[in-house]
Amino acid sequence: MATPLTPILTAHWDDPDSFTIDGYSRHGGYDALPKALAMEPDAVIGLVKDTGLRGRGGAGFPTGLKWSFVPQNDGKPHYLVVNADESEPGACKDMPLLMANPHALVEGIIITCYAIRARHAFIYVRGEVPHAIRRVAAAVREAYQAGHIGTNIHGSGFDLDVVVHSGAGAYICGEETALLDSLEGRRGQPRLKPPFPAVAGLYASPTVVNNVETISNIPYIIRNGVDWFRQFGTEKSPGFKLFSVSGHVRSPGVYEAPLGITMRELIDYAGGMREGSELKFWVPGGSSVPMLTAEHLDLPMTYEAMAEAGTMLGTATPMVFDQTVSVVKTVTRWLEFYKHESCGKCTPCREGTSWMTGLLETFEAGHGQESDLQIIDDICHQIAGRSFCALGDAAATPFPGAMKYFRDEFVAGTHTSADDAFNPVASTVLAGASTR
Amino acid sequence: MTATIPVPADSSPPPVDGVSITVDGVPMTVPKGTMIIRAAEQIGVEVPRFCDHPLLDPVAACRMCLVEIEGQGKPQPACAVAASEGMSVKTQRTSEMAELAQRGVMEFLLINHPLDCPVCDKGGECPLQNQAMEHGRSESRFDLEKRHFDKPINLSAQILLDRERCVSCARCTRFSEQIAGDPLIELFERGSKQQVGIAEDRPFDSYFSGNTVQVCPVGALTSSQYRFRSRPFDLVSVPTVCEHCSSGCGLRTDVRRSTVLRRLAWDTPEVNEEWNCDKGRFAFAHAATPEFDTPLVRGDDGILHAATWPEALERVAEGLADARGRSAVLTGGRLTLEDSLAYSKFARAVLGTDDVDFRARPHSTEEADFLASVVAGSGLGVTYDQLENAPVVVLAGLDPEEESPIVFLRLRKAARKRQLPIASIAAWATPGLGKMFGTLLPTAPGAEGEALSALARGGDTLGSDGRRIAALLNEPGAVILVGERLATCTGALSAAAALAHTTGARLAWIPRRAGERGAVEAGLLPGLLPGGRSLADAQSRAEVAAAWGVSVDDLPTKVGREVDAIVEAARAGAYNALVVAGVDPFDTRRPDDVIAALEAVPFLVSIEVRPSAVTEFADVVLPVSTITQRAGTFVDWEGRTRVFGQVFRTSLALTDARVLAMIADELDRPVGRQDVAGMRKEAAALAPSGSGRREVPSVAASSVSASSGQAVVSTWHHLLDEGTLQRGDDDLAATARTAVARVSAATARAAGLTDFVTLSTDAGSLDLPVVVTDMPDGVVWLPTNSHNSNVRRVLGVDHGAIVSLASGGGA
């Protein structure tokens, strides 16, 4: 029996005005707000804690717990910063959400700020998506006009300002402390922790940084309660999740399903593999998590099951690759991305990614030295766990994962180029195999 | 005075909770908050590092110092993890995890590093080289093409950057941002393209830029001065003390083949920590070549001729024979304590005159009284540590960044680390005050005394800032710092002393020149004898005569004249002879008068290092050693004795004290050999005894005001300007601040000023660009001795004088 899809955040994306305040309100939007404002802030935090909601940005940190770290009555301003810097290769869930349902985020922000006693929220949107920035900015404007944001919101005495901030196009700025530096007008590079943002974040004040999807969950949780939320998913991975399925499936897109759904089911929802296509490998959560193969298709997509399989759920944005794809080329492309996006602060990531990329390119071109495979593996180990932030760890992930299942392809890279072994056209829609 | 043992009264930090940890199995207790890398150093374990620097905030960027902490799955940066109770740390000596992590990082650091060690300035003293030998592979596994950049590029006229060598440790950028407050260099680009750079048209013209070369752990930053000049192992290093200002920086002077090639800041925690300013670092060409090989004697032809020492001394003896009681001694600010003592003795015991004054600059009787009563013989007073821990510091007539840069760094540190409130009594908020997060108490020139008195009365007339500062001044440990230019602000020094008395705040005088505090201690002021003794006091005279081994009857009893009065007297024919040493007439308020005096006096002895405006008129020029040819002592503004060694030990050049001893012998009034050791003994014998202290002055404050078309001059020196000791360092000079004239918007409007202003007096005029600045009306500020802005030389006036303003045509 297939796990049913659970359209909640995505329920009304087909409405022509889903992104407007009217479209949102028509389906109960902004009903959660008065309910939350009638609660004690700590009760809101408690409720979110009870749902077991985990951060949807990749790390899966319990959201309510994060909020509870913010010291109260400390006399300092508090800030909520929404991380909408989605830039992970393969991840495409936050941008559609911002395009189709920005008011869920806005309502979530208001409730969250009320809970953590923040009077100022920032939405940090990656700079390359002006259309999404316009949507969010318009939603914020509408919410101001409706009195959901501003001073003395609906007579509650609660004041809030929301600022939409455009990033300048750096993957590192998705790392929460680098994001804060960028937001403060500095060069985006990760900060030393401790102090953690909950204690000294934006402008050295207590700050909560949450992912778009995480915050967008909040209105639905307030509206429907803990038990409703926990009916989805598993004990350790409660709730529903946006899965953006991309690659060699017939209908790539965002599918909202309970955590615990399997990849096989998701591929089915996405119309199955494209014509004549056979699954070769897939990654559950963007390029930063180790790859899996067909043998893992029936594992539940939960934080815990993915960890057990030696990978991570990450952003839950699976990429699906069929037999036409060169693993060497894929891993090389990913590493080129990490090399390009390495912020340069720490030595392992700065030097390791560029060295590794240089070596991988020799394999892609078909003149790699087999002994270099050991060096690349060493480089990964010299980065993993030693870089300043998790982005270095991410860069060290693809190669060992690929070597586990496809060592032969790398060895073939000592004499045959990736393009000779895998016709690049065959993996594209131009191959003649219809994707729909 | 050399016997004065520095006793840092309350400099020891308050007790901190200890935490017990083990490093490589060795148990230890360290103060809470201590980083692991510092704790390991205490047992002699050096965890390799690049970005770490004990005086910079941790950044943990290079990842070289990764160590294993029991219970943590990943290696942790020792530079950024504070020791916590029970922590067990294993360094590379006992942990494979740490050792492997460090080797990995070292391999990464080297893959793109050029193999140009044989031509790199850093080779031989390079942390990367040294640590690569210890923690690196003997052969590289990297055979791709290394990263390339154009090399080198200029960050400023004197700092060059070789980006290929950079390991992105960010020590230089953090130094500039955190320590100097000049974030003129920053990391740009990302990943392996990351590089240090400057903004367009905004070079790295920080007064402290040279420190970045010193803290760079590779050869990425070099100075134009030292680049490609030497190998470190060919250098002989001598610990020295900087001669440029009264900060008292400990330096290391590096010499090869009788040439000074570079100077570095020497680790002196109680004074300059590990920093110094660019003037101290780069301006040493002045001492490079002594200009005189032999004494010079003016012949009948009116020309100076080379002479032997016996000839010259004989001529001096003739000239001084009938000068006893009819002579004066003028000294400048360059003298060591030993030499100042020798002049003090020579004037009194040999020439029988009290007409002696070291202040070859604007001065006043009030200042002399202040120095004699408050400063002289006061020993180690306010210290750098006390500044750092004070509840408030009030600056009166002092811009530390320009006049005593290490004081500035220490104040900025305290302001940044513990929000030390700093207030400045000055005409405008200088960049330095901004970097100290200080408050301006806006004060027109001449009104400084009134402002200080207002603080003593609770600060009400100075607004809310004034009230806040006045209240803080009553707290224990509060400090008032007064600068050189208060000498010319009538009543200001009196008011400062009174303010200190009223509030209990401590008072310190920060002169600009390295030798001034020593000159005060040596009694180079009329009426003042060594150790703060008074000439007017019989007991003092007896003590001094005994220490000098002369009869008390040989000492004058009449209090002598000050510089201005000496100049007047010389022009009026009151003297048979003048002895002048280290004086630049253009440093004085009326240079023309000084030159006229030098011309008028029948016999002029110039004891000098190099040709000057004085030697031009001298009858005999006696050459003395440069700063590198002699050992000596400076007394810094704190009153701390700063002893330095002789850089060129084989130099035959003589100190001033030795030359004076030879003259005294020739005059049959022997004063002993007067070598450095002897003078230090004499200094000890003349330590303050408490007898004969002069009264603290109480001169009423008065103020000046300008009428229409005029303005009151506010002026002080830029750190880098046309000072004598900075000659010959073009790259350093290129980083100096441009001279501008500052006026308020109202003043500019009233005088119709747009782009340029012409300032004029009866002596001359200056044309300067105008910068409208938030400052009192009717005041114009300009630097004292910068290019195109030589206030004393051209205008013949100084701080507090009136000048005419007119719209200028441009320079």
PDB file of N, CA, C and O in Angstrom, chain A residues 336-390:
ATOM      1  N   GLU A 336      33.344  20.698  -8.602  1.00  0.00           N
ATOM      2  CA  GLU A 336      33.595  22.012  -9.202  1.00  0.00           C
ATOM      3  C   GLU A 336      32.722  23.068  -8.505  1.00  0.00           C
ATOM      4  O   GLU A 336      33.142  24.192  -8.267  1.00  0.00           O
ATOM      5  N   PHE A 337      31.522  22.636  -8.176  1.00  0.00           N
ATOM      6  CA  PHE A 337      30.626  23.541  -7.438  1.00  0.00           C
ATOM      7  C   PHE A 337      31.229  23.894  -6.072  1.00  0.00           C
ATOM      8  O   PHE A 337      31.321  25.060  -5.691  1.00  0.00           O
ATOM      9  N   TYR A 338      31.660  22.871  -5.348  1.00  0.00           N
ATOM     10  CA  TYR A 338      32.208  23.146  -4.010  1.00  0.00           C
ATOM     11  C   TYR A 338      33.475  23.983  -4.089  1.00  0.00           C
ATOM     12  O   TYR A 338      33.722  24.845  -3.245  1.00  0.00           O
ATOM     13  N   LYS A 339      34.279  23.731  -5.087  1.00  0.00           N
ATOM     14  CA  LYS A 339      35.496  24.524  -5.259  1.00  0.00           C
ATOM     15  C   LYS A 339      35.115  25.992  -5.506  1.00  0.00           C
ATOM     16  O   LYS A 339      35.674  26.904  -4.914  1.00  0.00           O
ATOM     17  N   HIS A 340      34.134  26.162  -6.374  1.00  0.00           N
ATOM     18  CA  HIS A 340      33.711  27.523  -6.724  1.00  0.00           C
ATOM     19  C   HIS A 340      33.102  28.239  -5.521  1.00  0.00           C
ATOM     20  O   HIS A 340      33.239  29.449  -5.372  1.00  0.00           O
ATOM     21  N   GLU A 341      32.415  27.458  -4.690  1.00  0.00           N
ATOM     22  CA  GLU A 341      31.669  28.076  -3.595  1.00  0.00           C
ATOM     23  C   GLU A 341      32.422  28.076  -2.267  1.00  0.00           C
ATOM     24  O   GLU A 341      31.969  28.672  -1.301  1.00  0.00           O
ATOM     25  N   SER A 342      33.553  27.394  -2.184  1.00  0.00           N
ATOM     26  CA  SER A 342      34.331  27.414  -0.944  1.00  0.00           C
ATOM     27  C   SER A 342      34.611  28.870  -0.586  1.00  0.00           C
ATOM     28  O   SER A 342      35.029  29.657  -1.431  1.00  0.00           O
ATOM     29  N   CYS A 343      34.358  29.227   0.655  1.00  0.00           N
ATOM     30  CA  CYS A 343      34.499  30.647   0.994  1.00  0.00           C
ATOM     31  C   CYS A 343      35.949  31.053   1.129  1.00  0.00           C
ATOM     32  O   CYS A 343      36.276  32.227   1.038  1.00  0.00           O
ATOM     33  N   GLY A 344      36.821  30.092   1.376  1.00  0.00           N
ATOM     34  CA  GLY A 344      38.240  30.403   1.457  1.00  0.00           C
ATOM     35  C   GLY A 344      38.750  30.606   2.862  1.00  0.00           C
ATOM     36  O   GLY A 344      39.943  30.754   3.087  1.00  0.00           O
ATOM     37  N   LYS A 345      37.851  30.593   3.836  1.00  0.00           N
ATOM     38  CA  LYS A 345      38.294  30.896   5.199  1.00  0.00           C
ATOM     39  C   LYS A 345      39.257  29.834   5.736  1.00  0.00           C
ATOM     40  O   LYS A 345      40.306  30.170   6.252  1.00  0.00           O
ATOM     41  N   CYS A 346      38.868  28.577   5.636  1.00  0.00           N
ATOM     42  CA  CYS A 346      39.733  27.563   6.249  1.00  0.00           C
ATOM     43  C   CYS A 346      40.531  26.812   5.189  1.00  0.00           C
ATOM     44  O   CYS A 346      40.110  26.665   4.046  1.00  0.00           O
ATOM     45  N   THR A 347      41.681  26.349   5.613  1.00  0.00           N
ATOM     46  CA  THR A 347      42.618  25.719   4.690  1.00  0.00           C
ATOM     47  C   THR A 347      42.061  24.440   4.051  1.00  0.00           C
ATOM     48  O   THR A 347      42.160  24.279   2.834  1.00  0.00           O
ATOM     49  N   PRO A 348      41.485  23.515   4.833  1.00  0.00           N
ATOM     50  CA  PRO A 348      41.100  22.232   4.212  1.00  0.00           C
ATOM     51  C   PRO A 348      40.113  22.399   3.065  1.00  0.00           C
ATOM     52  O   PRO A 348      40.287  21.808   1.991  1.00  0.00           O
ATOM     53  N   CYS A 349      39.101  23.226   3.262  1.00  0.00           N
ATOM     54  CA  CYS A 349      38.082  23.388   2.233  1.00  0.00           C
ATOM     55  C   CYS A 349      38.640  24.181   1.054  1.00  0.00           C
ATOM     56  O   CYS A 349      38.441  23.829  -0.106  1.00  0.00           O
ATOM     57  N   ARG A 350      39.378  25.252   1.365  1.00  0.00           N
ATOM     58  CA  ARG A 350      39.903  26.119   0.309  1.00  0.00           C
ATOM     59  C   ARG A 350      40.865  25.354  -0.606  1.00  0.00           C
ATOM     60  O   ARG A 350      40.752  25.388  -1.826  1.00  0.00           O
ATOM     61  N   GLU A 351      41.816  24.688   0.001  1.00  0.00           N
ATOM     62  CA  GLU A 351      42.846  24.018  -0.788  1.00  0.00           C
ATOM     63  C   GLU A 351      42.387  22.634  -1.240  1.00  0.00           C
ATOM     64  O   GLU A 351      42.670  22.200  -2.351  1.00  0.00           O
ATOM     65  N   GLY A 352      41.669  21.936  -0.329  1.00  0.00           N
ATOM     66  CA  GLY A 352      41.259  20.561  -0.627  1.00  0.00           C
ATOM     67  C   GLY A 352      40.311  20.485  -1.811  1.00  0.00           C
ATOM     68  O   GLY A 352      40.462  19.629  -2.689  1.00  0.00           O
ATOM     69  N   THR A 353      39.330  21.392  -1.859  1.00  0.00           N
ATOM     70  CA  THR A 353      38.359  21.316  -2.956  1.00  0.00           C
ATOM     71  C   THR A 353      39.023  21.612  -4.300  1.00  0.00           C
ATOM     72  O   THR A 353      38.692  20.991  -5.304  1.00  0.00           O
ATOM     73  N   SER A 354      39.977  22.534  -4.305  1.00  0.00           N
ATOM     74  CA  SER A 354      40.567  22.856  -5.603  1.00  0.00           C
ATOM     75  C   SER A 354      41.512  21.736  -6.060  1.00  0.00           C
ATOM     76  O   SER A 354      41.563  21.411  -7.241  1.00  0.00           O
ATOM     77  N   TRP A 355      42.219  21.137  -5.130  1.00  0.00           N
ATOM     78  CA  TRP A 355      43.112  20.033  -5.491  1.00  0.00           C
ATOM     79  C   TRP A 355      42.286  18.835  -5.988  1.00  0.00           C
ATOM     80  O   TRP A 355      42.551  18.253  -7.034  1.00  0.00           O
ATOM     81  N   MET A 356      41.256  18.516  -5.203  1.00  0.00           N
ATOM     82  CA  MET A 356      40.426  17.367  -5.539  1.00  0.00           C
ATOM     83  C   MET A 356      39.765  17.560  -6.906  1.00  0.00           C
ATOM     84  O   MET A 356      39.717  16.637  -7.730  1.00  0.00           O
ATOM     85  N   THR A 357      39.282  18.753  -7.149  1.00  0.00           N
ATOM     86  CA  THR A 357      38.638  19.029  -8.428  1.00  0.00           C
ATOM     87  C   THR A 357      39.625  18.867  -9.574  1.00  0.00           C
ATOM     88  O   THR A 357      39.316  18.259 -10.603  1.00  0.00           O
ATOM     89  N   GLY A 358      40.823  19.382  -9.362  1.00  0.00           N
ATOM     90  CA  GLY A 358      41.845  19.253 -10.399  1.00  0.00           C
ATOM     91  C   GLY A 358      42.120  17.794 -10.727  1.00  0.00           C
ATOM     92  O   GLY A 358      42.233  17.403 -11.904  1.00  0.00           O
ATOM     93  N   LEU A 359      42.209  16.965  -9.705  1.00  0.00           N
ATOM     94  CA  LEU A 359      42.470  15.549  -9.935  1.00  0.00           C
ATOM     95  C   LEU A 359      41.271  14.873 -10.590  1.00  0.00           C
ATOM     96  O   LEU A 359      41.428  14.083 -11.528  1.00  0.00           O
ATOM     97  N   LEU A 360      40.068  15.178 -10.106  1.00  0.00           N
ATOM     98  CA  LEU A 360      38.879  14.537 -10.686  1.00  0.00           C
ATOM     99  C   LEU A 360      38.732  14.889 -12.163  1.00  0.00           C
ATOM    100  O   LEU A 360      38.317  14.050 -12.973  1.00  0.00           O
ATOM    101  N   GLU A 361      39.114  16.097 -12.503  1.00  0.00           N
ATOM    102  CA  GLU A 361      39.002  16.506 -13.907  1.00  0.00           C
ATOM    103  C   GLU A 361      39.912  15.656 -14.799  1.00  0.00           C
ATOM    104  O   GLU A 361      39.597  15.414 -15.966  1.00  0.00           O
ATOM    105  N   THR A 362      41.029  15.185 -14.242  1.00  0.00           N
ATOM    106  CA  THR A 362      41.891  14.304 -15.044  1.00  0.00           C
ATOM    107  C   THR A 362      41.190  12.973 -15.305  1.00  0.00           C
ATOM    108  O   THR A 362      41.335  12.390 -16.376  1.00  0.00           O
ATOM    109  N   PHE A 363      40.420  12.500 -14.329  1.00  0.00           N
ATOM    110  CA  PHE A 363      39.682  11.242 -14.535  1.00  0.00           C
ATOM    111  C   PHE A 363      38.537  11.449 -15.524  1.00  0.00           C
ATOM    112  O   PHE A 363      38.269  10.603 -16.372  1.00  0.00           O
ATOM    113  N   GLU A 364      37.883  12.587 -15.393  1.00  0.00           N
ATOM    114  CA  GLU A 364      36.788  12.857 -16.318  1.00  0.00           C
ATOM    115  C   GLU A 364      37.323  12.916 -17.762  1.00  0.00           C
ATOM    116  O   GLU A 364      36.666  12.465 -18.697  1.00  0.00           O
ATOM    117  N   ALA A 365      38.540  13.460 -17.895  1.00  0.00           N
ATOM    118  CA  ALA A 365      39.118  13.593 -19.224  1.00  0.00           C
ATOM    119  C   ALA A 365      39.751  12.293 -19.716  1.00  0.00           C
ATOM    120  O   ALA A 365      40.228  12.225 -20.848  1.00  0.00           O
ATOM    121  N   GLY A 366      39.802  11.285 -18.826  1.00  0.00           N
ATOM    122  CA  GLY A 366      40.302   9.983 -19.263  1.00  0.00           C
ATOM    123  C   GLY A 366      41.808   9.817 -19.150  1.00  0.00           C
ATOM    124  O   GLY A 366      42.373   8.911 -19.749  1.00  0.00           O
ATOM    125  N   HIS A 367      42.461  10.693 -18.397  1.00  0.00           N
ATOM    126  CA  HIS A 367      43.899  10.472 -18.192  1.00  0.00           C
ATOM    127  C   HIS A 367      44.287  10.558 -16.717  1.00  0.00           C
ATOM    128  O   HIS A 367      45.353  11.058 -16.365  1.00  0.00           O
ATOM    129  N   GLY A 368      43.397  10.038 -15.899  1.00  0.00           N
ATOM    130  CA  GLY A 368      43.721   9.998 -14.470  1.00  0.00           C
ATOM    131  C   GLY A 368      44.801   8.962 -14.173  1.00  0.00           C
ATOM    132  O   GLY A 368      45.047   8.062 -14.975  1.00  0.00           O
ATOM    133  N   GLN A 369      45.482   9.150 -13.052  1.00  0.00           N
ATOM    134  CA  GLN A 369      46.435   8.147 -12.559  1.00  0.00           C
ATOM    135  C   GLN A 369      45.716   7.352 -11.481  1.00  0.00           C
ATOM    136  O   GLN A 369      45.175   7.950 -10.551  1.00  0.00           O
ATOM    137  N   GLU A 370      45.756   6.040 -11.576  1.00  0.00           N
ATOM    138  CA  GLU A 370      44.992   5.264 -10.605  1.00  0.00           C
ATOM    139  C   GLU A 370      45.427   5.570  -9.172  1.00  0.00           C
ATOM    140  O   GLU A 370      44.615   5.617  -8.251  1.00  0.00           O
ATOM    141  N   SER A 371      46.728   5.832  -8.996  1.00  0.00           N
ATOM    142  CA  SER A 371      47.215   6.120  -7.639  1.00  0.00           C
ATOM    143  C   SER A 371      46.600   7.407  -7.089  1.00  0.00           C
ATOM    144  O   SER A 371      46.548   7.613  -5.875  1.00  0.00           O
ATOM    145  N   ASP A 372      46.143   8.272  -7.989  1.00  0.00           N
ATOM    146  CA  ASP A 372      45.529   9.519  -7.528  1.00  0.00           C
ATOM    147  C   ASP A 372      44.193   9.276  -6.830  1.00  0.00           C
ATOM    148  O   ASP A 372      43.720  10.136  -6.085  1.00  0.00           O
ATOM    149  N   LEU A 373      43.561   8.131  -7.102  1.00  0.00           N
ATOM    150  CA  LEU A 373      42.297   7.835  -6.413  1.00  0.00           C
ATOM    151  C   LEU A 373      42.534   7.798  -4.908  1.00  0.00           C
ATOM    152  O   LEU A 373      41.713   8.258  -4.115  1.00  0.00           O
ATOM    153  N   GLN A 374      43.685   7.262  -4.536  1.00  0.00           N
ATOM    154  CA  GLN A 374      44.034   7.221  -3.112  1.00  0.00           C
ATOM    155  C   GLN A 374      44.242   8.643  -2.586  1.00  0.00           C
ATOM    156  O   GLN A 374      43.818   8.982  -1.485  1.00  0.00           O
ATOM    157  N   ILE A 375      44.884   9.456  -3.404  1.00  0.00           N
ATOM    158  CA  ILE A 375      45.122  10.840  -2.958  1.00  0.00           C
ATOM    159  C   ILE A 375      43.794  11.567  -2.772  1.00  0.00           C
ATOM    160  O   ILE A 375      43.580  12.255  -1.775  1.00  0.00           O
ATOM    161  N   ILE A 376      42.873  11.367  -3.750  1.00  0.00           N
ATOM    162  CA  ILE A 376      41.570  12.047  -3.617  1.00  0.00           C
ATOM    163  C   ILE A 376      40.883  11.583  -2.341  1.00  0.00           C
ATOM    164  O   ILE A 376      40.314  12.388  -1.588  1.00  0.00           O
ATOM    165  N   ASP A 377      40.969  10.286  -2.093  1.00  0.00           N
ATOM    166  CA  ASP A 377      40.361   9.764  -0.875  1.00  0.00           C
ATOM    167  C   ASP A 377      41.026  10.375   0.369  1.00  0.00           C
ATOM    168  O   ASP A 377      40.349  10.768   1.325  1.00  0.00           O
ATOM    169  N   ASP A 378      42.346  10.485   0.325  1.00  0.00           N
ATOM    170  CA  ASP A 378      43.068  11.118   1.446  1.00  0.00           C
ATOM    171  C   ASP A 378      42.607  12.567   1.622  1.00  0.00           C
ATOM    172  O   ASP A 378      42.409  13.041   2.738  1.00  0.00           O
ATOM    173  N   ILE A 379      42.469  13.268   0.497  1.00  0.00           N
ATOM    174  CA  ILE A 379      42.049  14.674   0.578  1.00  0.00           C
ATOM    175  C   ILE A 379      40.695  14.759   1.294  1.00  0.00           C
ATOM    176  O   ILE A 379      40.497  15.594   2.179  1.00  0.00           O
ATOM    177  N   CYS A 380      39.783  13.848   0.889  1.00  0.00           N
ATOM    178  CA  CYS A 380      38.461  13.860   1.538  1.00  0.00           C
ATOM    179  C   CYS A 380      38.603  13.677   3.044  1.00  0.00           C
ATOM    180  O   CYS A 380      37.949  14.352   3.839  1.00  0.00           O
ATOM    181  N   HIS A 381      39.459  12.750   3.422  1.00  0.00           N
ATOM    182  CA  HIS A 381      39.647  12.521   4.863  1.00  0.00           C
ATOM    183  C   HIS A 381      40.345  13.687   5.541  1.00  0.00           C
ATOM    184  O   HIS A 381      40.166  13.917   6.722  1.00  0.00           O
ATOM    185  N   GLN A 382      41.161  14.404   4.764  1.00  0.00           N
ATOM    186  CA  GLN A 382      41.852  15.557   5.353  1.00  0.00           C
ATOM    187  C   GLN A 382      40.928  16.775   5.451  1.00  0.00           C
ATOM    188  O   GLN A 382      41.268  17.742   6.116  1.00  0.00           O
ATOM    189  N   ILE A 383      39.806  16.713   4.773  1.00  0.00           N
ATOM    190  CA  ILE A 383      38.831  17.802   4.893  1.00  0.00           C
ATOM    191  C   ILE A 383      37.779  17.459   5.949  1.00  0.00           C
ATOM    192  O   ILE A 383      37.485  18.255   6.837  1.00  0.00           O
ATOM    193  N   ALA A 384      37.247  16.238   5.840  1.00  0.00           N
ATOM    194  CA  ALA A 384      36.110  15.859   6.679  1.00  0.00           C
ATOM    195  C   ALA A 384      36.460  15.968   8.160  1.00  0.00           C
ATOM    196  O   ALA A 384      37.459  15.429   8.613  1.00  0.00           O
ATOM    197  N   GLY A 385      35.631  16.702   8.869  1.00  0.00           N
ATOM    198  CA  GLY A 385      35.827  16.843  10.314  1.00  0.00           C
ATOM    199  C   GLY A 385      36.906  17.835  10.684  1.00  0.00           C
ATOM    200  O   GLY A 385      37.187  18.043  11.853  1.00  0.00           O
ATOM    201  N   ARG A 386      37.558  18.433   9.695  1.00  0.00           N
ATOM    202  CA  ARG A 386      38.653  19.347  10.020  1.00  0.00           C
ATOM    203  C   ARG A 386      38.419  20.740   9.466  1.00  0.00           C
ATOM    204  O   ARG A 386      39.178  21.660   9.746  1.00  0.00           O
ATOM    205  N   SER A 387      37.401  20.875   8.637  1.00  0.00           N
ATOM    206  CA  SER A 387      37.126  22.189   8.064  1.00  0.00           C
ATOM    207  C   SER A 387      36.410  23.048   9.102  1.00  0.00           C
ATOM    208  O   SER A 387      35.981  22.560  10.149  1.00  0.00           O
ATOM    209  N   PHE A 388      36.308  24.337   8.793  1.00  0.00           N
ATOM    210  CA  PHE A 388      35.711  25.270   9.752  1.00  0.00           C
ATOM    211  C   PHE A 388      34.220  25.010   9.911  1.00  0.00           C
ATOM    212  O   PHE A 388      33.682  25.043  11.007  1.00  0.00           O
ATOM    213  N   CYS A 389      33.539  24.766   8.782  1.00  0.00           N
ATOM    214  CA  CYS A 389      32.093  24.585   8.872  1.00  0.00           C
ATOM    215  C   CYS A 389      31.678  23.341   8.106  1.00  0.00           C
ATOM    216  O   CYS A 389      32.502  22.656   7.506  1.00  0.00           O
ATOM    217  N   ALA A 390      30.401  23.062   8.111  1.00  0.00           N
ATOM    218  CA  ALA A 390      29.895  21.825   7.530  1.00  0.00           C
ATOM    219  C   ALA A 390      30.021  21.786   6.013  1.00  0.00           C
ATOM    220  O   ALA A 390      29.903  20.723   5.408  1.00  0.00           O
TER     221      ALA A 390
END
